[in-house]
XYZ file of N, CA, C and O in Angstrom:
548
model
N 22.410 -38.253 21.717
C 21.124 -37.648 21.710
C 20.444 -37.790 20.355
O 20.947 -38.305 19.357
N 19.207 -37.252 20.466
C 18.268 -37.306 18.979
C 19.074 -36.405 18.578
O 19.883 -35.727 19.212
N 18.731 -36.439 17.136
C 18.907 -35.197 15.977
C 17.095 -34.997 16.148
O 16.047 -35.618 16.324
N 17.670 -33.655 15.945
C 16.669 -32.617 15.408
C 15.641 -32.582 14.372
O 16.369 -32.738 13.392
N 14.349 -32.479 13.856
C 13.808 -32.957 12.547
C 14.274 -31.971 11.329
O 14.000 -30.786 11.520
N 14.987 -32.311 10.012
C 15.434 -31.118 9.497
C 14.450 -30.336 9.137
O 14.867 -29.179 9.187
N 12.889 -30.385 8.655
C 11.920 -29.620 9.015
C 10.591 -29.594 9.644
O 10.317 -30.790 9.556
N 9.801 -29.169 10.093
C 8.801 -29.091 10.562
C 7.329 -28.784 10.384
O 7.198 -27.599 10.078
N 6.145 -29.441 10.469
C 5.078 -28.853 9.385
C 3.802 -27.995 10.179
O 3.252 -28.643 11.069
N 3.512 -27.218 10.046
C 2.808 -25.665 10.351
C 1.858 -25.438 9.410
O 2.085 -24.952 8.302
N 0.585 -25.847 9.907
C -0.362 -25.136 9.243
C -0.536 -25.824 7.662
O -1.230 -25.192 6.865
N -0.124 -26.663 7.372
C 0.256 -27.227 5.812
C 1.768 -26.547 5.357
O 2.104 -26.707 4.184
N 2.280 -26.123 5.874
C 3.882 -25.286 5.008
C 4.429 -25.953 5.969
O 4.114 -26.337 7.095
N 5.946 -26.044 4.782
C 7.183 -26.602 6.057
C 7.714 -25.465 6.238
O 7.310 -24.540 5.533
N 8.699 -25.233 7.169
C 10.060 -24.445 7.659
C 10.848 -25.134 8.080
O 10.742 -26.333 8.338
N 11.770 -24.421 8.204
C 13.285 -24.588 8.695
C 13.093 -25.172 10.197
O 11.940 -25.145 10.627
N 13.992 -25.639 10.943
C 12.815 -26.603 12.136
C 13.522 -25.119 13.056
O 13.845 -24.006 12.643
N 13.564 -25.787 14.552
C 13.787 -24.590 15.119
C 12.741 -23.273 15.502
O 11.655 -23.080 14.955
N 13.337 -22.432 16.564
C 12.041 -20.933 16.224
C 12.053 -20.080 14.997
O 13.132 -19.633 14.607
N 11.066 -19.846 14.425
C 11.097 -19.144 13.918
C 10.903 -17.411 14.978
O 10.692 -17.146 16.162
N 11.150 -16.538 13.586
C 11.499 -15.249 13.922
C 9.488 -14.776 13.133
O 8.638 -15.433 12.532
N 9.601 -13.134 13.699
C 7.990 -13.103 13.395
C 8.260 -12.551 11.611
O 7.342 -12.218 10.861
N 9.206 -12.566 11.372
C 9.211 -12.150 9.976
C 8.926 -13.666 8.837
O 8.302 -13.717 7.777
N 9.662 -14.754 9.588
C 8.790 -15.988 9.366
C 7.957 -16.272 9.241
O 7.711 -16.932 8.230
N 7.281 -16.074 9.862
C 5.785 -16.361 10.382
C 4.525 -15.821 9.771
O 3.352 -16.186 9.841
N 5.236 -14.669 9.041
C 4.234 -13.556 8.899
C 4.292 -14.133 6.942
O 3.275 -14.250 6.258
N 5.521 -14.361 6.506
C 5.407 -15.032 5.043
C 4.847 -16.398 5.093
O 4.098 -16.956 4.291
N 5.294 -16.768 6.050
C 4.696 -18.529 5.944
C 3.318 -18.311 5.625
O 2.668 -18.870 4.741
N 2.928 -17.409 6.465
C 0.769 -17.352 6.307
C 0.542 -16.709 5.308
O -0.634 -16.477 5.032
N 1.590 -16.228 4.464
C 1.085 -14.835 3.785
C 1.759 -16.101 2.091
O 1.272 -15.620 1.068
N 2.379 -17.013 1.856
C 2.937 -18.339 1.371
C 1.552 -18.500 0.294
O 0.411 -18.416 0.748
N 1.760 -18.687 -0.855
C 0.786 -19.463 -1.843
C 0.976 -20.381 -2.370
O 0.192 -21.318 -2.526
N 2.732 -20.220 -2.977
C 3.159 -20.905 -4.071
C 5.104 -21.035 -3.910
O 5.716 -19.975 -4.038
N 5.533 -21.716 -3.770
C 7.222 -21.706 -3.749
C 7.525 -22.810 -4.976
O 6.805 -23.790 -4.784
N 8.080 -22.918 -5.775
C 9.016 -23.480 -6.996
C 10.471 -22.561 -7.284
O 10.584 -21.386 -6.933
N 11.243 -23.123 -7.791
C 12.503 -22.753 -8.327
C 12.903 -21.678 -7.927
O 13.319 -20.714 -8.570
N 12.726 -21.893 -6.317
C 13.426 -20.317 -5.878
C 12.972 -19.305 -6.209
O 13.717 -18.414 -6.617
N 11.358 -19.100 -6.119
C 10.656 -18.105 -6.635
C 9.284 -18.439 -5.476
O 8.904 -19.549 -5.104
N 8.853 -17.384 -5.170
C 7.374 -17.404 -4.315
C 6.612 -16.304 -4.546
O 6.956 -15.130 -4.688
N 5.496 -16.833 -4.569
C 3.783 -16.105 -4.586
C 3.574 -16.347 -3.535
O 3.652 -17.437 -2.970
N 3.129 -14.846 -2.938
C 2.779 -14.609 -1.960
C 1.551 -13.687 -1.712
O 1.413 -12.603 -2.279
N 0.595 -14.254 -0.739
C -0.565 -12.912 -0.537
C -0.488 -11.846 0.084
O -0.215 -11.754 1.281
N -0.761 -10.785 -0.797
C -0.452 -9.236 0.411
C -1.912 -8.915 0.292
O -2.653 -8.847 -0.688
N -2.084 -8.761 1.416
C -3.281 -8.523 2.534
C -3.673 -7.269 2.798
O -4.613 -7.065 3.567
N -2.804 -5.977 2.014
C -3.140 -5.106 2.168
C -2.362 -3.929 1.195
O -1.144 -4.075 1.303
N -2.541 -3.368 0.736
C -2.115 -2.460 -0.533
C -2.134 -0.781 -0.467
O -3.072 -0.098 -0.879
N -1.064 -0.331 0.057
C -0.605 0.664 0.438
C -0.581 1.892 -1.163
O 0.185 1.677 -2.103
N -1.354 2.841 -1.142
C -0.891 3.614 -2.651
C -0.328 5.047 -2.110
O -0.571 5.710 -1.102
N 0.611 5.244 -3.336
C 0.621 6.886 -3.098
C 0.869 7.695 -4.222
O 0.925 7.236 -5.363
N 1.035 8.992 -3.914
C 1.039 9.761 -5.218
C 2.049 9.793 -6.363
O 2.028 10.221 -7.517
N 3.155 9.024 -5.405
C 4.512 8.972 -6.811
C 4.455 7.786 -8.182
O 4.511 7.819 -9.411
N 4.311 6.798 -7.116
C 4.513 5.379 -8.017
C 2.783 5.420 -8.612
O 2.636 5.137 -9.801
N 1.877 5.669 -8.020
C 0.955 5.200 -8.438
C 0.745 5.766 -9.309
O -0.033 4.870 -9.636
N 0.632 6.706 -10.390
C -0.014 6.671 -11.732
C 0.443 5.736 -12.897
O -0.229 5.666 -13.926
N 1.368 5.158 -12.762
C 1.879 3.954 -13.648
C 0.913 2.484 -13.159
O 0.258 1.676 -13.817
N 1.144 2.591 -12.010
C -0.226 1.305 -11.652
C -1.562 1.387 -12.202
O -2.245 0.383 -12.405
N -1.987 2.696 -12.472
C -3.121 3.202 -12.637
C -3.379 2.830 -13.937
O -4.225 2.069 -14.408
N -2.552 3.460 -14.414
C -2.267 3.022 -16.478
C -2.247 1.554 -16.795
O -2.744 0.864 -17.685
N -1.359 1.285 -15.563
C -1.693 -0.379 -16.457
C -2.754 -1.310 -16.198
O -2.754 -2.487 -16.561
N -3.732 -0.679 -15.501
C -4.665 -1.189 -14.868
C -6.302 -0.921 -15.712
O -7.379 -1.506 -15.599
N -5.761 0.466 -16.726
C -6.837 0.968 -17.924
C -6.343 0.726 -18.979
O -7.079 0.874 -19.955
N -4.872 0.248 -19.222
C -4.662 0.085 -20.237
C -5.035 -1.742 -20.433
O -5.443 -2.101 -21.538
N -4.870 -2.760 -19.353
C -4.869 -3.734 -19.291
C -6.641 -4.328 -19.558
O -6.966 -5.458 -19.924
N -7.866 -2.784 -19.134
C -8.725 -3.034 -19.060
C -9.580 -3.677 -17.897
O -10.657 -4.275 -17.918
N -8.727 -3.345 -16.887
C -8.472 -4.431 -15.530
C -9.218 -2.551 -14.508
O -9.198 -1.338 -14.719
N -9.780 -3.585 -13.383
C -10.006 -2.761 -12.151
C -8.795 -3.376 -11.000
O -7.995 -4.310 -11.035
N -9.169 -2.228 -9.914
C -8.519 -2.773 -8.445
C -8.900 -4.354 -7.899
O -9.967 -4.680 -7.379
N -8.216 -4.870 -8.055
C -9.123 -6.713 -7.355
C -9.197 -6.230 -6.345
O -8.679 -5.183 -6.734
N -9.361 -6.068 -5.477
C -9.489 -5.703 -3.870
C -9.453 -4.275 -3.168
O -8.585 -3.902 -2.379
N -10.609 -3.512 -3.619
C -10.579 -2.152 -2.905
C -10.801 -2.199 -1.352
O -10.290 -1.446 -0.522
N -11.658 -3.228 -1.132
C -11.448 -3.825 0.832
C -10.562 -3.340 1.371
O -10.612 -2.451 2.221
N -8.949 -4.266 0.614
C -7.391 -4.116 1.138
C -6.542 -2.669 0.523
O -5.353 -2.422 0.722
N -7.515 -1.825 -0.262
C -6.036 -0.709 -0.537
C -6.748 0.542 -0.136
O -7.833 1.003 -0.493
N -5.793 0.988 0.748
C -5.733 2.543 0.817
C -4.937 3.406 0.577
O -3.988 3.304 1.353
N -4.814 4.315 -0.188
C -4.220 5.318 -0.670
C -4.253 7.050 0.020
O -5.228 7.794 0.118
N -2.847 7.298 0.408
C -2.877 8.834 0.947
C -1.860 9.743 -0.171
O -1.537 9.622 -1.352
N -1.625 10.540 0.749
C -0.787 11.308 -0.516
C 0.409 11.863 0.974
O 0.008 12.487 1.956
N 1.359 11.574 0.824
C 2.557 12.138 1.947
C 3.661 12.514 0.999
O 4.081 13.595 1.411
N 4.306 12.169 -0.020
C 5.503 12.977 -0.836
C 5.603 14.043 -1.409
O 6.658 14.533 -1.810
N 4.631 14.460 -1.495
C 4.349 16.027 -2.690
C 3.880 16.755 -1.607
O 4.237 17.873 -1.979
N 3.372 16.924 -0.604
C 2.699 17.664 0.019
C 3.101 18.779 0.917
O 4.255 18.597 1.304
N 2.656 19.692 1.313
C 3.575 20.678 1.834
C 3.321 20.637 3.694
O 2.190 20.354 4.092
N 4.240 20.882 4.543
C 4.189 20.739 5.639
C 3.271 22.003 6.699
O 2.831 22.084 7.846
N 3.350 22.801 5.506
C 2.339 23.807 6.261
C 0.845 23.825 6.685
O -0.008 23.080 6.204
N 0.581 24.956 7.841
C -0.838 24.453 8.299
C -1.594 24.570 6.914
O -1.196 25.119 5.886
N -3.261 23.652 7.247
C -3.742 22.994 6.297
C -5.452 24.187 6.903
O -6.601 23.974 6.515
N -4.995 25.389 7.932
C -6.273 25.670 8.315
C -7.209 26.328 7.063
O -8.424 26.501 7.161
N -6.426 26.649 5.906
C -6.994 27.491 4.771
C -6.931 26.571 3.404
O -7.100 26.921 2.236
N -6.646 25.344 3.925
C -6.705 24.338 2.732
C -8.616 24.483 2.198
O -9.566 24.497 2.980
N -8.671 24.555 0.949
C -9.659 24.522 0.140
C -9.908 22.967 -0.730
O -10.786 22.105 -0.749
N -8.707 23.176 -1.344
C -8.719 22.422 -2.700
C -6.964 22.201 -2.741
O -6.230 22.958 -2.106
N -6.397 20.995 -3.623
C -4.934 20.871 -3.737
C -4.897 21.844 -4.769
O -4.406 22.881 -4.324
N -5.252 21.948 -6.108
C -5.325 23.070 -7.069
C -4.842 24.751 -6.587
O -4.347 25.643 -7.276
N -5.125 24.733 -5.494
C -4.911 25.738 -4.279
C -3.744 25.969 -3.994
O -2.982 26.907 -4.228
N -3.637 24.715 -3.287
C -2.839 24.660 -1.869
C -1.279 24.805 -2.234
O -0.479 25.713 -2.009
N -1.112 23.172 -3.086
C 0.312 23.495 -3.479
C 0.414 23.577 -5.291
O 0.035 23.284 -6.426
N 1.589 24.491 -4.003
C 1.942 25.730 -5.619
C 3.560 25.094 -6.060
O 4.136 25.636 -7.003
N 4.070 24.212 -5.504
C 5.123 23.397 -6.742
C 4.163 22.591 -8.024
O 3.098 22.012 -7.809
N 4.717 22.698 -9.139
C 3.441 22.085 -10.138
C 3.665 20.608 -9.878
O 2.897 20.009 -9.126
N 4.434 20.144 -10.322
C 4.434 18.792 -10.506
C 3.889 17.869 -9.308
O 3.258 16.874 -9.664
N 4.064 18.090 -7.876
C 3.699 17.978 -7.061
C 2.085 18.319 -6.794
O 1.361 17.536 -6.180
N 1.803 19.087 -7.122
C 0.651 19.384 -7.459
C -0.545 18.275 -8.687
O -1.671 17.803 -8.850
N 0.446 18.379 -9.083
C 0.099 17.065 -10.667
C -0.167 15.762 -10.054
O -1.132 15.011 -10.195
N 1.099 15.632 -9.207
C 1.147 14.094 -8.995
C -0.298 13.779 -7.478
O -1.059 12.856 -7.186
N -0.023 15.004 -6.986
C -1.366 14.814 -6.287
C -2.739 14.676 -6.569
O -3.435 13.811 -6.035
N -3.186 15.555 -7.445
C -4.098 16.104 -7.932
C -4.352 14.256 -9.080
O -5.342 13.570 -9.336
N -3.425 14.186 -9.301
C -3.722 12.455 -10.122
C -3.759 11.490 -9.454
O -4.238 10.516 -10.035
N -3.335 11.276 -8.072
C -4.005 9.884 -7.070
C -5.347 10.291 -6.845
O -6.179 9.383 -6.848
N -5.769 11.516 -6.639
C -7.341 12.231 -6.174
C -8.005 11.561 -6.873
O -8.729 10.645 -6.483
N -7.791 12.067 -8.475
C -8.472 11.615 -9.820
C -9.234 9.936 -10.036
O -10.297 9.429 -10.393
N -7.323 9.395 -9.351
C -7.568 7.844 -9.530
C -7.735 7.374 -8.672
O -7.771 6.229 -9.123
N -7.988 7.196 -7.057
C -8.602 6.943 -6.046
C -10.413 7.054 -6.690
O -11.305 6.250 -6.419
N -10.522 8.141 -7.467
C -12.160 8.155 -7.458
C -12.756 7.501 -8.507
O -13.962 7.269 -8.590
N -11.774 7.155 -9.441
C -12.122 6.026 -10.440
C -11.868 5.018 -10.155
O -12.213 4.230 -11.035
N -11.459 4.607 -9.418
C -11.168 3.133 -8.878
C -11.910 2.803 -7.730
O -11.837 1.704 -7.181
N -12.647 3.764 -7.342
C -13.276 3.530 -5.766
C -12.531 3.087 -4.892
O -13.082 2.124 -4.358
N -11.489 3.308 -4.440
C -10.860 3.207 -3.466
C -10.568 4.016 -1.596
O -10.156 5.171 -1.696
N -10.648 3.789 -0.894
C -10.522 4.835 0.332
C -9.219 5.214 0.200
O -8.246 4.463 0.127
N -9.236 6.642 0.166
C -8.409 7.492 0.087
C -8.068 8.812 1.391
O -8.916 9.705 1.375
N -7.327 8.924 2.094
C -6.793 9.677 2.879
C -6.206 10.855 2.598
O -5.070 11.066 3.022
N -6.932 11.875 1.790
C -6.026 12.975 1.306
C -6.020 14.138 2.653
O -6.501 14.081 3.784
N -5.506 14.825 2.176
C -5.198 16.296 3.151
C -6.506 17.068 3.521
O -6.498 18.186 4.036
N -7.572 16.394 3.222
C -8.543 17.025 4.247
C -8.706 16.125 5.015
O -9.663 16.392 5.742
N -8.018 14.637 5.374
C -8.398 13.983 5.824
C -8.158 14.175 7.189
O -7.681 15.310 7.157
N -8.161 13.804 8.510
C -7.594 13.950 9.755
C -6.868 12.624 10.395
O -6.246 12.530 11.453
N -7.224 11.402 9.169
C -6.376 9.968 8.954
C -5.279 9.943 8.026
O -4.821 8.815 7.847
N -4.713 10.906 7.364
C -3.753 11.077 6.776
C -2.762 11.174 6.969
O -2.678 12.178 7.677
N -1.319 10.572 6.733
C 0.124 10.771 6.901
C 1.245 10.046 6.218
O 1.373 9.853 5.009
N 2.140 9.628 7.327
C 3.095 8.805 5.978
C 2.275 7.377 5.569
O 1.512 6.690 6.248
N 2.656 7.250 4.457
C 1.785 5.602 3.759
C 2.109 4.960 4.542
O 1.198 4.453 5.198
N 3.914 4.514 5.034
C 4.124 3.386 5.525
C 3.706 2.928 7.033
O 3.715 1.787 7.496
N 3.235 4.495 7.841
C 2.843 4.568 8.952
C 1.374 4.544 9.212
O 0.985 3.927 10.203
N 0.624 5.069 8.535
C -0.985 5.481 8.705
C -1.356 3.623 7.870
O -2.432 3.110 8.175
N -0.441 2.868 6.946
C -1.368 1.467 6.570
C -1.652 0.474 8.078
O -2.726 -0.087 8.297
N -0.290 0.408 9.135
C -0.456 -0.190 9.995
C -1.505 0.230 11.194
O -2.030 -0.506 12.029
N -1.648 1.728 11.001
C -2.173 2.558 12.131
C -3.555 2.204 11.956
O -4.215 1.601 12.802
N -3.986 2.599 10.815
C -5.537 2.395 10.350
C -6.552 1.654 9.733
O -7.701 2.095 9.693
């Protein structure tokens, strides 16, 4: 019989020949740059939240740099937040009473509004976990 082609060309990128899987598929398109076992890749969409993000934030005023793409990022707040009803929510300054949590919230608010970004906080009714509400919404 034939052999098989050892790869195959898609769109301008090669792969591995064979089916691919959708986790394939989804880097191949998402593919910029591959050398020395290293790849650039485009992310299409930019998930923020209240823990990691104030270090992004800093290096982004300290660098002198804005958001490249407020289109693709939305930012909620789901780790600090408290699970209780929200019917007497006012203000986070308010609401939650752990501090730091409070801090770390109260500083995506801050930097969502200096960056112009859409933001999903706890008055929102689009708000929840990051990793769930980026695909949802």
């Amino acid at each position: 019989g034939q052999m098989a082609p050892s790869a195959i060309q898609y769109e301008g990128k090669t792969s591995q020949a064979g089916p691919r899987t959708l986790y394939d598929k989804i880097w191949a398109d998402h593919l910029v740059h591959e050398a020395d076992g290293s790849s650039l890749i485009y992310i299409d969409r930019h998930l923020v939240h209240e823990v990691t993000s104030p270090q992004a934030f800093e290096g982004l005023r300290s660098g002198g740099r804005q958001v490249r793409r407020t289109d693709c990022t939305l930012a909620t707040v789901d780790h600090n937040i408290p699970t209780s009803t929200r019917k007497n929510f006012k203000d986070t300054k308010s609401f939650i009473e752990e501090a730091d949590s409070r801090t770390q919230v109260m500083t995506l608010e801050d930097n969502v509004k200096a960056f112009g970004l859409t933001f999903f906080g706890m008055d929102s009714d689009k708000q929840g976990i990051v990793h769930v509400i980026g695909p949802e919404q």
